[in-house]
Coordinates of N, CA and C in Angstrom, one line a residue:
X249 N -24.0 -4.1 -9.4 CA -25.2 -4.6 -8.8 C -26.1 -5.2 -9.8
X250 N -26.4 -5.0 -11.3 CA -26.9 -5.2 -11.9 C -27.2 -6.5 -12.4
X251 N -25.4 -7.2 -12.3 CA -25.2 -8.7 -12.5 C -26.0 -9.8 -11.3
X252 N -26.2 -9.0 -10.4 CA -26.5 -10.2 -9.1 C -27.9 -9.7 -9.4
X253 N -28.6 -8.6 -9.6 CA -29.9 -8.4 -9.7 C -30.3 -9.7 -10.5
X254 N -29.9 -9.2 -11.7 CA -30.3 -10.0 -12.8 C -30.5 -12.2 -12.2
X255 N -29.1 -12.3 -11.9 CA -28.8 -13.5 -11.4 C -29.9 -13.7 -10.4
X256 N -30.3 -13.1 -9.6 CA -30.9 -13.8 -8.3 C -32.6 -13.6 -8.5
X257 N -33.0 -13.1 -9.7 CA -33.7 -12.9 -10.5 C -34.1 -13.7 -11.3
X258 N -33.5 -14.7 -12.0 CA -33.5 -15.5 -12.9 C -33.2 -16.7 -12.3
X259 N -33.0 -17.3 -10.9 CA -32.9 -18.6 -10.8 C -34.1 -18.5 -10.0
X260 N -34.5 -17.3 -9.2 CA -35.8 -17.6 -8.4 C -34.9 -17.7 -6.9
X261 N -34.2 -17.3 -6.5 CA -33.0 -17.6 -5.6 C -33.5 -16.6 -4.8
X262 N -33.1 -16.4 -2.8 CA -33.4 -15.4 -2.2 C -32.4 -14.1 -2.2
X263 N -31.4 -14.8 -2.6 CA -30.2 -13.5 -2.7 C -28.9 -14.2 -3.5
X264 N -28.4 -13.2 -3.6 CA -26.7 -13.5 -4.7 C -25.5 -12.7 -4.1
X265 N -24.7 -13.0 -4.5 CA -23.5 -12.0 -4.2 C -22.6 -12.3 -4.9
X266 N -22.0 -11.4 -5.3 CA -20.5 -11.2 -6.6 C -19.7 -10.6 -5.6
X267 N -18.5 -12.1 -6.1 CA -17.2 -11.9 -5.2 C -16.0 -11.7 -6.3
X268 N -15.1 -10.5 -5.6 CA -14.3 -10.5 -7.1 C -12.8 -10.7 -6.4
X269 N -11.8 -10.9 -7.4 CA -10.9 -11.5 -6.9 C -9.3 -11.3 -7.5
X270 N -8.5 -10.9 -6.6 CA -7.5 -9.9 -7.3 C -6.2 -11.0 -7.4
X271 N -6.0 -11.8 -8.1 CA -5.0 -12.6 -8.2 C -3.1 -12.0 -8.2
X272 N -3.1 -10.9 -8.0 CA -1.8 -10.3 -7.3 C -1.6 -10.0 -6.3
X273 N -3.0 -9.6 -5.7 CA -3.0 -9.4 -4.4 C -3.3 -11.4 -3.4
X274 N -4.0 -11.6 -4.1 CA -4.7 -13.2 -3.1 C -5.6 -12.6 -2.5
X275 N -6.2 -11.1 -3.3 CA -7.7 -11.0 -1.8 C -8.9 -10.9 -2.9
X276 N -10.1 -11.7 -2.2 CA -11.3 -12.1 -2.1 C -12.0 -11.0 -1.7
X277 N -12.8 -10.0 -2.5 CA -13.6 -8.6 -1.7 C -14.9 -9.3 -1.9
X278 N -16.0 -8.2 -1.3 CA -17.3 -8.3 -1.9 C -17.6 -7.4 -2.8
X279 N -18.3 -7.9 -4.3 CA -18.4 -6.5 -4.9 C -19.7 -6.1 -4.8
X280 N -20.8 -7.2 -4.9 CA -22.3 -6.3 -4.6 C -23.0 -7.7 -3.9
X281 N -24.6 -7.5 -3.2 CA -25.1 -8.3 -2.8 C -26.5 -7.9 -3.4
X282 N -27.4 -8.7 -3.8 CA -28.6 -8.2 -4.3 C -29.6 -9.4 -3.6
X283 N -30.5 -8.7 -3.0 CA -31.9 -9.6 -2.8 C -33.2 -10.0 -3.8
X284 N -33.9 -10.9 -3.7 CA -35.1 -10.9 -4.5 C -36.1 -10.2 -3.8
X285 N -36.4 -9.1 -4.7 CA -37.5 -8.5 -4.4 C -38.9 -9.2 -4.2
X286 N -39.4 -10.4 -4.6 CA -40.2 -11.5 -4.7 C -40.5 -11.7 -3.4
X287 N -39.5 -11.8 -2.6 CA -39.2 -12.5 -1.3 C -39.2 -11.8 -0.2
X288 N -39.8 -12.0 1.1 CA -39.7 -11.0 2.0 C -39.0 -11.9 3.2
X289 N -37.3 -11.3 3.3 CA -37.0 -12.1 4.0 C -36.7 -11.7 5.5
X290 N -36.4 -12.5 6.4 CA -37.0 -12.2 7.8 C -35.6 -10.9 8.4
X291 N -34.1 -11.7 8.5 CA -33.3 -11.3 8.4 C -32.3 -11.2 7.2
X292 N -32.4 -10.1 6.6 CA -32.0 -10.3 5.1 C -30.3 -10.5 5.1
X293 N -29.3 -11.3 4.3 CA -28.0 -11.6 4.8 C -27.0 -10.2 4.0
X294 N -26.3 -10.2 4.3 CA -25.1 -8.7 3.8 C -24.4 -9.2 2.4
X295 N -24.1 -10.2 2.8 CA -23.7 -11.8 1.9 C -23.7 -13.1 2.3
X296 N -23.8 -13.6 0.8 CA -24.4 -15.2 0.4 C -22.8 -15.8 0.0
X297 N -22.1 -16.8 1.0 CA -21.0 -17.9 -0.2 C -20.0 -17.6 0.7
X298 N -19.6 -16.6 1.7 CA -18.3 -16.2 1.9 C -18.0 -17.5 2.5
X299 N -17.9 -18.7 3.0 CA -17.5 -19.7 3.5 C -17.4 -20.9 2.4
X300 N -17.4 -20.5 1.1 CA -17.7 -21.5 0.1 C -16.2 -20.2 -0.9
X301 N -17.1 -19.1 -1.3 CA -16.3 -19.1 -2.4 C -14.9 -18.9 -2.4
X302 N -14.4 -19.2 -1.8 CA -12.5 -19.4 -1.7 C -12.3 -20.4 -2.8
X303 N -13.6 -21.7 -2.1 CA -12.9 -23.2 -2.8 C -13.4 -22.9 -4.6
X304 N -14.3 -22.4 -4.4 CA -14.9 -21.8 -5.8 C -13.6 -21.3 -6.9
X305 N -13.8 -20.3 -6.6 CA -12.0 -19.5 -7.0 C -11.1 -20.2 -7.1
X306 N -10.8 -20.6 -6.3 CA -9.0 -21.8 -6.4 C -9.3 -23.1 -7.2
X307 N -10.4 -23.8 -7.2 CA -10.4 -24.6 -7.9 C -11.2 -24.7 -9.7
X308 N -11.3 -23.0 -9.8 CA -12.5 -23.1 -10.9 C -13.7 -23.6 -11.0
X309 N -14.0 -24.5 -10.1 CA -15.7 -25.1 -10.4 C -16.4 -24.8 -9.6
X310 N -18.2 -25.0 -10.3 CA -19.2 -24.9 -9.5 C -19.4 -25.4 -8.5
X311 N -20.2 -25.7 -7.5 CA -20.3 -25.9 -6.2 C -22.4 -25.5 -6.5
X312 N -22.7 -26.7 -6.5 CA -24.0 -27.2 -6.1 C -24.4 -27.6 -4.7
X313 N -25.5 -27.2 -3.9 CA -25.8 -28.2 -2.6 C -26.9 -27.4 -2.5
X314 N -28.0 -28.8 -1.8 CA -29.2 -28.7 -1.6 C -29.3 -28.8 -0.3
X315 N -30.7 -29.0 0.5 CA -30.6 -29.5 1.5 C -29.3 -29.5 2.6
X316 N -28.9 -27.8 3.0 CA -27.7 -27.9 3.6 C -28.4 -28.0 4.9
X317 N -27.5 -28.7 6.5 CA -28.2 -28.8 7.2 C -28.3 -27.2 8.3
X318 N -28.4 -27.0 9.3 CA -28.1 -25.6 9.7 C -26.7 -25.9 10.6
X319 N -26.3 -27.0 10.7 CA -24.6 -27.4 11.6 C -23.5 -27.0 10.6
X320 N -24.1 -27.3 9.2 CA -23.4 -26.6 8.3 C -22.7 -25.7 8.1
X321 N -21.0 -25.4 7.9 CA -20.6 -24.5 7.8 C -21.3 -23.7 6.6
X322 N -21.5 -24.3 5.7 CA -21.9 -23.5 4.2 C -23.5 -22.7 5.0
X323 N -24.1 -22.9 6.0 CA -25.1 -22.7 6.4 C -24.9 -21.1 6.7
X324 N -23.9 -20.6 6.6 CA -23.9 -19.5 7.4 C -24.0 -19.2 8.6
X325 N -23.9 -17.9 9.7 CA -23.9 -17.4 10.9 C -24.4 -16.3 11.0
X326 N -25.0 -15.9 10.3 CA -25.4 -14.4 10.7 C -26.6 -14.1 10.4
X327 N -27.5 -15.0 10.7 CA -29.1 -14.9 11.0 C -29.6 -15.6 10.1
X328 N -29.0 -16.0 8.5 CA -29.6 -16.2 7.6 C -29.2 -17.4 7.1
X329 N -30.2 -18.5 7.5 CA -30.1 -19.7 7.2 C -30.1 -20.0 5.6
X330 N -29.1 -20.4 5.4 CA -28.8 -21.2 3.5 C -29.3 -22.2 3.9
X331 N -30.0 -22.4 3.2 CA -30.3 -24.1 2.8 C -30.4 -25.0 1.4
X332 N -29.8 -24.4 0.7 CA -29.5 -24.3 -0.6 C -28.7 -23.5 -1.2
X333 N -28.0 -23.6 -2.2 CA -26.5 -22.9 -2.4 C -26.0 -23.4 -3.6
X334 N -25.9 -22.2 -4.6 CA -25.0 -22.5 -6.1 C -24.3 -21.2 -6.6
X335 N -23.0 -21.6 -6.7 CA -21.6 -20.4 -7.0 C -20.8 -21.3 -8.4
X336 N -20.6 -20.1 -8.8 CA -19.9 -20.3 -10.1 C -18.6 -19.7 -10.6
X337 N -17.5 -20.3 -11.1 CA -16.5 -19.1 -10.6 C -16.7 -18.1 -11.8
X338 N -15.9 -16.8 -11.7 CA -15.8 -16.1 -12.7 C -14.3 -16.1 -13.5
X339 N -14.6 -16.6 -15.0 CA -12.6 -17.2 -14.9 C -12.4 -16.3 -16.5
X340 N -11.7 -15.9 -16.5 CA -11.1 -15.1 -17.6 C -9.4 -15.5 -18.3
X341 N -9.9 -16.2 -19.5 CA -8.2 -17.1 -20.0 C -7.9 -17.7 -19.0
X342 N -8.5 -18.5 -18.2 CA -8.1 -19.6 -17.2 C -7.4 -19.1 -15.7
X343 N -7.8 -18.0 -16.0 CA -7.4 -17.3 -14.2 C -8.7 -17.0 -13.5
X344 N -9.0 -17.2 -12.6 CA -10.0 -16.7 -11.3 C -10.0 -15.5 -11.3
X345 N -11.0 -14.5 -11.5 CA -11.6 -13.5 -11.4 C -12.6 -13.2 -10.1
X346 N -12.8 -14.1 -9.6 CA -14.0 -14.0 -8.6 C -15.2 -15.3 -8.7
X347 N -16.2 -14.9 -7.9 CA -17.5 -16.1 -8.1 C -18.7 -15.5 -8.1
X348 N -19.9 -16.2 -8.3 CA -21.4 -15.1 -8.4 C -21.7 -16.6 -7.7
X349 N -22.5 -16.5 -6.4 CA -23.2 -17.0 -5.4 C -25.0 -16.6 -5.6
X350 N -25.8 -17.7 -5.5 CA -27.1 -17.7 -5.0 C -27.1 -18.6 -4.0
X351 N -28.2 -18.1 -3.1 CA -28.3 -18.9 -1.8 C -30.0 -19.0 -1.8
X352 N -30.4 -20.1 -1.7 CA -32.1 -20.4 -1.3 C -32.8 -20.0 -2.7
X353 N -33.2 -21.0 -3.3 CA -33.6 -21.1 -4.6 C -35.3 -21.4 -3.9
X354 N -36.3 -20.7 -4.6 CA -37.4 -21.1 -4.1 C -38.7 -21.4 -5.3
X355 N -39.7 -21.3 -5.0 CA -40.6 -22.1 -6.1 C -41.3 -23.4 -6.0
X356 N -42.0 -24.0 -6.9 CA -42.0 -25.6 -6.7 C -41.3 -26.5 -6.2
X357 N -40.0 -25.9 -7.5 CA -39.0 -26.9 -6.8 C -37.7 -26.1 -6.5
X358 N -37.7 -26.1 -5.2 CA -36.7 -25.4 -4.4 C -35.4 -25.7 -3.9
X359 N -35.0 -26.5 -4.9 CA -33.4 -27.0 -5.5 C -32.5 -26.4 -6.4
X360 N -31.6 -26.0 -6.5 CA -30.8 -25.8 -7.8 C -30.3 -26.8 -8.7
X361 N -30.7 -26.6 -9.5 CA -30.5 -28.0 -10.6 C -29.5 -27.8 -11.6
X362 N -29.3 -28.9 -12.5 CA -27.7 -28.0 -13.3 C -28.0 -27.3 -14.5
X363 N -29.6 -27.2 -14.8 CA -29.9 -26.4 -15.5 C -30.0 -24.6 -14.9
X364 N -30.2 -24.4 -13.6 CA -30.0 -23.5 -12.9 C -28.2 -23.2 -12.7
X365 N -27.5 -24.0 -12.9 CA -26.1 -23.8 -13.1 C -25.7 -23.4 -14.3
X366 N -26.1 -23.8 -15.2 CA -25.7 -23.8 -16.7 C -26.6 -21.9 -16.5
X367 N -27.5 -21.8 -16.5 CA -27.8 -20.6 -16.2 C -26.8 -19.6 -15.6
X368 N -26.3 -19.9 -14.6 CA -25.5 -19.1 -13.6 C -24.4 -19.4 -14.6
X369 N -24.2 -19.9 -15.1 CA -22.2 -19.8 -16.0 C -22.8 -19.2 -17.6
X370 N -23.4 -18.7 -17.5 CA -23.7 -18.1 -18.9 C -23.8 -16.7 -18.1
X371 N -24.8 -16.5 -16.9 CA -25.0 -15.0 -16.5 C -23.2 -14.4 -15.9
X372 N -22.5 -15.4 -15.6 CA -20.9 -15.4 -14.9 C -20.0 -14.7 -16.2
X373 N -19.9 -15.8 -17.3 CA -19.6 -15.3 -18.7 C -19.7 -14.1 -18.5
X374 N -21.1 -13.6 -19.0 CA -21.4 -12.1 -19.4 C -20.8 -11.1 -18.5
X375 N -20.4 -11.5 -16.8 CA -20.0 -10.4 -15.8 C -18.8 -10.8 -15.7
X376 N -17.9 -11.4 -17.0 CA -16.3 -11.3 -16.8 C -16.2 -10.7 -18.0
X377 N -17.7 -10.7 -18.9 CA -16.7 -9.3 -19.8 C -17.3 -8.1 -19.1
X378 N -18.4 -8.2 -18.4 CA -18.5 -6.9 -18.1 C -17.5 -6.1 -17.5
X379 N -17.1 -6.9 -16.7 CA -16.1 -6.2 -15.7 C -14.3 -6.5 -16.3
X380 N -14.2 -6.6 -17.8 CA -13.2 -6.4 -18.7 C -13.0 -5.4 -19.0
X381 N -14.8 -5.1 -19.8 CA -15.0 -3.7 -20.2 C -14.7 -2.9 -19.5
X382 N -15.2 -2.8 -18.0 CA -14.9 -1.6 -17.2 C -13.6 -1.6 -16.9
X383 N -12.6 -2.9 -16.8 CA -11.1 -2.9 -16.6 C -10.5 -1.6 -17.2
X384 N -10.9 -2.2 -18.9 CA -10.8 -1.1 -20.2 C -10.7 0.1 -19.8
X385 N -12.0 0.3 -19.6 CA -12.7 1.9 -19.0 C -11.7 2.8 -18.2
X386 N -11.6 1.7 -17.6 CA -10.6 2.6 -16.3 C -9.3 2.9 -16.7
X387 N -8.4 1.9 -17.4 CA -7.4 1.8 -18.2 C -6.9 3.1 -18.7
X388 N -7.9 3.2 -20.3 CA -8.0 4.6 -20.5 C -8.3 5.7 -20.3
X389 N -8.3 5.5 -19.0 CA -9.2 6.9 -18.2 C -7.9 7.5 -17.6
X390 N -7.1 6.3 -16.8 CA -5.8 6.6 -16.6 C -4.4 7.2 -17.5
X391 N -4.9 6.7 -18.9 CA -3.7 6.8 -19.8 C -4.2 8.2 -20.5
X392 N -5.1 8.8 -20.4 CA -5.6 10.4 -20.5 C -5.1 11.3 -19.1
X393 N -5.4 11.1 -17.9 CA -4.8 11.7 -17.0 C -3.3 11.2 -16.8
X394 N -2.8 10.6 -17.6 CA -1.5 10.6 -17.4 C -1.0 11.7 -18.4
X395 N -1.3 11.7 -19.9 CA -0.8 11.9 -20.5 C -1.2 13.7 -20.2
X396 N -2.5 14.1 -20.1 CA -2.5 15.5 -19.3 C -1.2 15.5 -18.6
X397 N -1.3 15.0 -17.5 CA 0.0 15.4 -16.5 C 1.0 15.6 -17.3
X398 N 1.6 14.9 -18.1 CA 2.9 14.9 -19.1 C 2.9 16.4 -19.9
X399 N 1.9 16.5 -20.1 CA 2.0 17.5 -21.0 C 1.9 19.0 -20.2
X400 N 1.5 18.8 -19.2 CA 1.8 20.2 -17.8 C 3.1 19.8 -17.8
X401 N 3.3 18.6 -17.3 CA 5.0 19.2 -16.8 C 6.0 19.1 -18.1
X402 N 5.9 19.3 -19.5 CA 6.6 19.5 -20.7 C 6.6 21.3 -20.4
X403 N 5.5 21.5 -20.1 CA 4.8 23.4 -20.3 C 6.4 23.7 -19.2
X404 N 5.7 23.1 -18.5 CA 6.1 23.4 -17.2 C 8.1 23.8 -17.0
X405 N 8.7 22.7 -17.3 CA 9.8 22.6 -17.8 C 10.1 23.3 -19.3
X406 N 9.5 23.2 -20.2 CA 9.8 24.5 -21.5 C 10.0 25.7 -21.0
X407 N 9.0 26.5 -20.2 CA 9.2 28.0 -20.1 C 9.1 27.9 -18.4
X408 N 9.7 29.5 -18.0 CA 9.4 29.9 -16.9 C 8.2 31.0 -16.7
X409 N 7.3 31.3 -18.1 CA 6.4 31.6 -17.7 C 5.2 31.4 -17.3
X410 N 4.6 32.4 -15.7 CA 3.9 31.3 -15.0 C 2.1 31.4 -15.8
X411 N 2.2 32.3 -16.2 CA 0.6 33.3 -16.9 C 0.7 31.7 -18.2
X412 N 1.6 31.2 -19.2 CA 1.3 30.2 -19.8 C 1.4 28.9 -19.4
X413 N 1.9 28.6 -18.4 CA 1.6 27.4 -17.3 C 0.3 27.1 -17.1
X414 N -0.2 28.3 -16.5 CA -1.5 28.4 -15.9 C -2.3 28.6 -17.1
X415 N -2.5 28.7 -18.0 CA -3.3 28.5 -19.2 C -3.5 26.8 -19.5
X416 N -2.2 26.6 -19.7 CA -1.7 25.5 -20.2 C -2.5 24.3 -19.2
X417 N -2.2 24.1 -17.9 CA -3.2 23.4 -17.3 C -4.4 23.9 -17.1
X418 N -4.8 24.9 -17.0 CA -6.3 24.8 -17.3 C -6.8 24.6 -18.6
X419 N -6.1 24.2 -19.5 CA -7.0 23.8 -20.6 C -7.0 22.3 -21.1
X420 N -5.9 21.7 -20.3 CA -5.2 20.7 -20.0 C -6.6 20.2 -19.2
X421 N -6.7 21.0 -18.1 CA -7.8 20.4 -17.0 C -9.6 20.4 -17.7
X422 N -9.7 21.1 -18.2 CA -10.7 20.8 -19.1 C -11.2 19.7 -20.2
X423 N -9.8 19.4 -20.6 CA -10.0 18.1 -21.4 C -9.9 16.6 -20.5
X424 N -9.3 17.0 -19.4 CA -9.4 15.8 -18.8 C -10.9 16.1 -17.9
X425 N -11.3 17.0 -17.3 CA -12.3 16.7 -16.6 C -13.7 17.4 -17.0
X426 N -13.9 16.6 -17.8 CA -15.5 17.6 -18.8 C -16.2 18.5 -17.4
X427 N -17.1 19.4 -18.0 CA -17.9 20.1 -17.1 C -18.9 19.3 -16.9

C-alpha cells in the first residue's frame, strides 16, 4: 500500500493502483489501491487501469491520456469517471512484473505530463525492488521452514524414540516460529 500512497501523492492524482503480474501463471491481480486523501471523492473507485493495464504489461510502455471522453473504454464503469490516466509498467531484467496506474491528476494543471511520468517510472523502479526484496524475504523464510522440516524428519527416521522426537520438534518449532 505504501507504493501507491506515495504515488498518488506525488503526482496530485485522485487514486492509484498496483497491478502485479505473475508471468508463469499469465495472471494480472490487484495488489493495492490507494486514494488521495486531498480529495473528497463522490464515488470512490476499488480500482484505477484495469482496462488499460494488460496493454501496459505486454508491451512494457507507458500509457499517457488526457481528456478521456466518458464513451471511453479507459473511462471506466463503475461509478468513477477517469478522465485522465498514466500507468507505467513495472519491469525487472526486461520481464513484466506488473503496472502502477494513476487516474485524474488534479491542480492547476490537471493533465499528466511526461514529467509526471518520468516521476511515476522512478516511484515504479523503487516498487520492483521493493517487491524483490520481499520476493527475497519470502524465499528465505521458506528455505528455514524447510530445512526445520528436514531436520524433524532426520530425528524422526534416526530413532524410535518418541520423548526425543518431541523435543526435537519443539525446539525445531521455536526456531522457526519466534514467540
Amino acid at each position: 500500500g505504501l507504493i501507491v500512497r506515495k504515488a498518488v501523492d506525488f503526482a496530485g492524482a485522485e487514486a492509484a493502483s498496483l497491478w502485479t503480474f505473475d508471468p508463469r501463471e499469465g495472471e494480472l491481480t490487484l495488489a493495492a489501491t490507494a486514494l488521495n486523501e486531498n480529495y473528497d471523492l463522490e464515488s470512490p473507485p476499488e480500482s484505477v487501469g484495469g482496462d488499460v493495464v494488460g496493454d501496459v504489461v505486454v508491451d512494457q510502455t507507458a500509457l499517457r491520456r488526457n481528456g478521456i471522453h466518458p464513451n471511453d473504454p479507459a473511462a471506466g464503469d463503475n461509478g468513477y469517471h477517469v478522465k485522465s490516466l498514466l500507468a507505467v509498467p513495472l519491469v525487472e531484467e526486461e520481464t513484466a512484473m506488473g503496472a502502477l496506474v494513476l487516474a485524474n491528476k488534479r491542480g492547476r494543471h490537471p493533465e499528466f505530463s511526461p514529467e509526471d511520468e518520468e516521476l511515476l517510472q522512478d516511484v515504479a523502479r523503487q516498487a520492483v525492488r521493493a517487491l524483490r526484496t520481499a520476493r527475497q524475504h519470502e524465499a528465505e523464510k521458506k528455505v528455514e521452514e524447510l530445512d526445520a522440516l528436514l531436520a524433524v524428519s532426520r530425528e524422526i527416521t534416526a530413532t524410535l524414540d518418541l520423548d526425543k522426537v518431541m523435543q526435537t520438534i519443539e525446539l525445531i518449532g521455536k526456531e522457526v516460529i519466534p514467540e
